[in-house]
PDB file of C-alpha atoms in Angstrom:
ATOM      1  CA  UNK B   1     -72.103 -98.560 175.537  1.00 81.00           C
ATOM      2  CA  UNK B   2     -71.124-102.226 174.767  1.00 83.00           C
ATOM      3  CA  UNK B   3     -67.196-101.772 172.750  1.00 91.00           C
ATOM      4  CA  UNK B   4     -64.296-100.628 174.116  1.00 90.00           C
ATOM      5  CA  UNK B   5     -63.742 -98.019 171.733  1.00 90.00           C
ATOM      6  CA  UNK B   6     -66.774 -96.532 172.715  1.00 91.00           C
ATOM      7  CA  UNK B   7     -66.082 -96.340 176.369  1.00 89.00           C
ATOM      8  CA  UNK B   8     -62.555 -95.596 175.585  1.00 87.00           C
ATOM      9  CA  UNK B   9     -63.901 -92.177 173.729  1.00 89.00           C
ATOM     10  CA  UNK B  10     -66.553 -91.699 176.321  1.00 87.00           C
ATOM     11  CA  UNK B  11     -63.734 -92.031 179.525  1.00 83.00           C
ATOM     12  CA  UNK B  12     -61.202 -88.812 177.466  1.00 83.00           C
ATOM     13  CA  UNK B  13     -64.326 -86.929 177.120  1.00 86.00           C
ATOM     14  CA  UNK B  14     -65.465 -87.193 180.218  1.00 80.00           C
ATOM     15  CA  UNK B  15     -61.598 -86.716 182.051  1.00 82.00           C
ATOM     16  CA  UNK B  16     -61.785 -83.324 179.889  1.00 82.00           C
ATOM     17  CA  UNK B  17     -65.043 -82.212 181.044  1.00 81.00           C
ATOM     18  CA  UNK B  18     -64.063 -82.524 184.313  1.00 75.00           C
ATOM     19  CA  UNK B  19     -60.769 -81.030 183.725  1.00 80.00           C
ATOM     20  CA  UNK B  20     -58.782 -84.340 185.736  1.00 75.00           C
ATOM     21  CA  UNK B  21     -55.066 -82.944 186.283  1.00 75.00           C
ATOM     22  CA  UNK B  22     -54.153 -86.869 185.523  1.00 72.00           C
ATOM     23  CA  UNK B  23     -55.792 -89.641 183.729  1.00 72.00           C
ATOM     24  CA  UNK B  24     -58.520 -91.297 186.519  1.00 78.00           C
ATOM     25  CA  UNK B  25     -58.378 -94.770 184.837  1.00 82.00           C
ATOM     26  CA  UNK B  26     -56.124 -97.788 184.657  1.00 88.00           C
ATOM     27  CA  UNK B  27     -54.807 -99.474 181.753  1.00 92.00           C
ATOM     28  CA  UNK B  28     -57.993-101.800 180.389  1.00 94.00           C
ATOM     29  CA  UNK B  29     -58.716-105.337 181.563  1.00 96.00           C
ATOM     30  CA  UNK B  30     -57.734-108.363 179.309  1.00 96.00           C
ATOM     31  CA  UNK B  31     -59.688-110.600 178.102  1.00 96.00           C
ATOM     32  CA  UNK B  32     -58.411-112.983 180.707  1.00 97.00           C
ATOM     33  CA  UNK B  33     -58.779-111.189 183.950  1.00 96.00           C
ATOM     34  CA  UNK B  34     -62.323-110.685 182.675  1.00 96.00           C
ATOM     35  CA  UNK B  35     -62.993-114.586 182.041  1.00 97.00           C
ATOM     36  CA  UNK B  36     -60.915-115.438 185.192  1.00 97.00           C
ATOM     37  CA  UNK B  37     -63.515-112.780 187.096  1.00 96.00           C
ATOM     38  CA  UNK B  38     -66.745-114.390 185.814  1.00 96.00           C
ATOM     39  CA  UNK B  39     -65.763-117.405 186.974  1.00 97.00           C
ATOM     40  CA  UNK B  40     -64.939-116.581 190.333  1.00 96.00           C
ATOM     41  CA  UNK B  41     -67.791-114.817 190.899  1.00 96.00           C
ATOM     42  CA  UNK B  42     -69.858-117.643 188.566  1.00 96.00           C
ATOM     43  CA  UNK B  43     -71.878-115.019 186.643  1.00 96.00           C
ATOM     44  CA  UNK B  44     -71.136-113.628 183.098  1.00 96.00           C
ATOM     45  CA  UNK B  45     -70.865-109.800 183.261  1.00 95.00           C
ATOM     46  CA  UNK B  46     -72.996-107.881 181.964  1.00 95.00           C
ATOM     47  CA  UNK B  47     -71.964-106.639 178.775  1.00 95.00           C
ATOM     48  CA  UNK B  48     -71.592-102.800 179.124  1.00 94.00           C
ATOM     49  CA  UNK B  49     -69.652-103.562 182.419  1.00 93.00           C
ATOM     50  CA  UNK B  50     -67.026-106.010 180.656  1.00 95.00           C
ATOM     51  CA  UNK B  51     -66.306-103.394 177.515  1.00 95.00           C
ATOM     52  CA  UNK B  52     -65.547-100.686 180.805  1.00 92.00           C
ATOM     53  CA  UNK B  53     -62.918-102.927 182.605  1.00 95.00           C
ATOM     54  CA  UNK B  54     -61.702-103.716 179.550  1.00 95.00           C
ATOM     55  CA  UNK B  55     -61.390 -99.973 178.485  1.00 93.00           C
ATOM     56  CA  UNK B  56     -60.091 -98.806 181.959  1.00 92.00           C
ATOM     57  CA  UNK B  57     -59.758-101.168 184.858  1.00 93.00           C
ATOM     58  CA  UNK B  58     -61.325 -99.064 187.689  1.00 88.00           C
ATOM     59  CA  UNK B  59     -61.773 -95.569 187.690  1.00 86.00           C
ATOM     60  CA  UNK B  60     -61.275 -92.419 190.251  1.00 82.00           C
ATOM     61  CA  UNK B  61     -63.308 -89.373 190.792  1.00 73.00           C
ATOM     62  CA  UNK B  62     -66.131 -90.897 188.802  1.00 70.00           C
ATOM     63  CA  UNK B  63     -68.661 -88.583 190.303  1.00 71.00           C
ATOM     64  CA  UNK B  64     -69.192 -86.982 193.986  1.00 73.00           C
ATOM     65  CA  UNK B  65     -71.189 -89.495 195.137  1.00 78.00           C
ATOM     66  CA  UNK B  66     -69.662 -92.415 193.465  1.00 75.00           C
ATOM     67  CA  UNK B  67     -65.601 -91.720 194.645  1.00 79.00           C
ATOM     68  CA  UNK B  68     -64.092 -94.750 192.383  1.00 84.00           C
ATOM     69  CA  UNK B  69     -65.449 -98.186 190.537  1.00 86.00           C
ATOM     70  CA  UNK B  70     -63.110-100.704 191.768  1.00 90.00           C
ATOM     71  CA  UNK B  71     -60.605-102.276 189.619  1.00 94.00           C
ATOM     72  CA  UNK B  72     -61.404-106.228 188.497  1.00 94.00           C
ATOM     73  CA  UNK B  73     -59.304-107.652 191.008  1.00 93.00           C
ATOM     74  CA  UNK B  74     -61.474-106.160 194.169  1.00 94.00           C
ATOM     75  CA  UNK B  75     -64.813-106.717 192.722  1.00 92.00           C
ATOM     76  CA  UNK B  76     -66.569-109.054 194.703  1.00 92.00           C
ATOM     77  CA  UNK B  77     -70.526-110.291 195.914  1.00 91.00           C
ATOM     78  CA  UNK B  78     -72.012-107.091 198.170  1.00 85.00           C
TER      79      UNK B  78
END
């Protein structure tokens, strides 16, 4: 997936399927958190990844082995 909308439809479908009692996202990235990110991390990226912060900015209870995707501000070189 490489729009928002598309994650954006994805994320409800997938918060139904797993019946969340609240919404597991964050409002959506803009467009200068994202560029401010890039740069201090000095990579662009990639695509897919940038249309998910910017459709939710993190996300809880992603699956059980993967407990939550950070939001923008805590991502940072493993």
């Amino acid at each position: 997936m490489t729009t928002t909308e598309a994650w954006k439809t994805f994320l409800h479908r997938h918060a139904s399927a797993v019946k969340a009692s609240e919404w597991p996202g964050s409002p959506g990235a803009s467009n200068d958190q994202l560029t401010q990110t890039e740069k201090r991390l000095a990579i662009n990226l990639p695509p897919s990844y940038r249309s998910f912060l910017h459709a939710s900015n993190g996300w809880t209870q992603a699956s059980r082995s993967v407990q939550i995707l950070l939001p923008i501000e805590q991502i940072q070189w493993f």
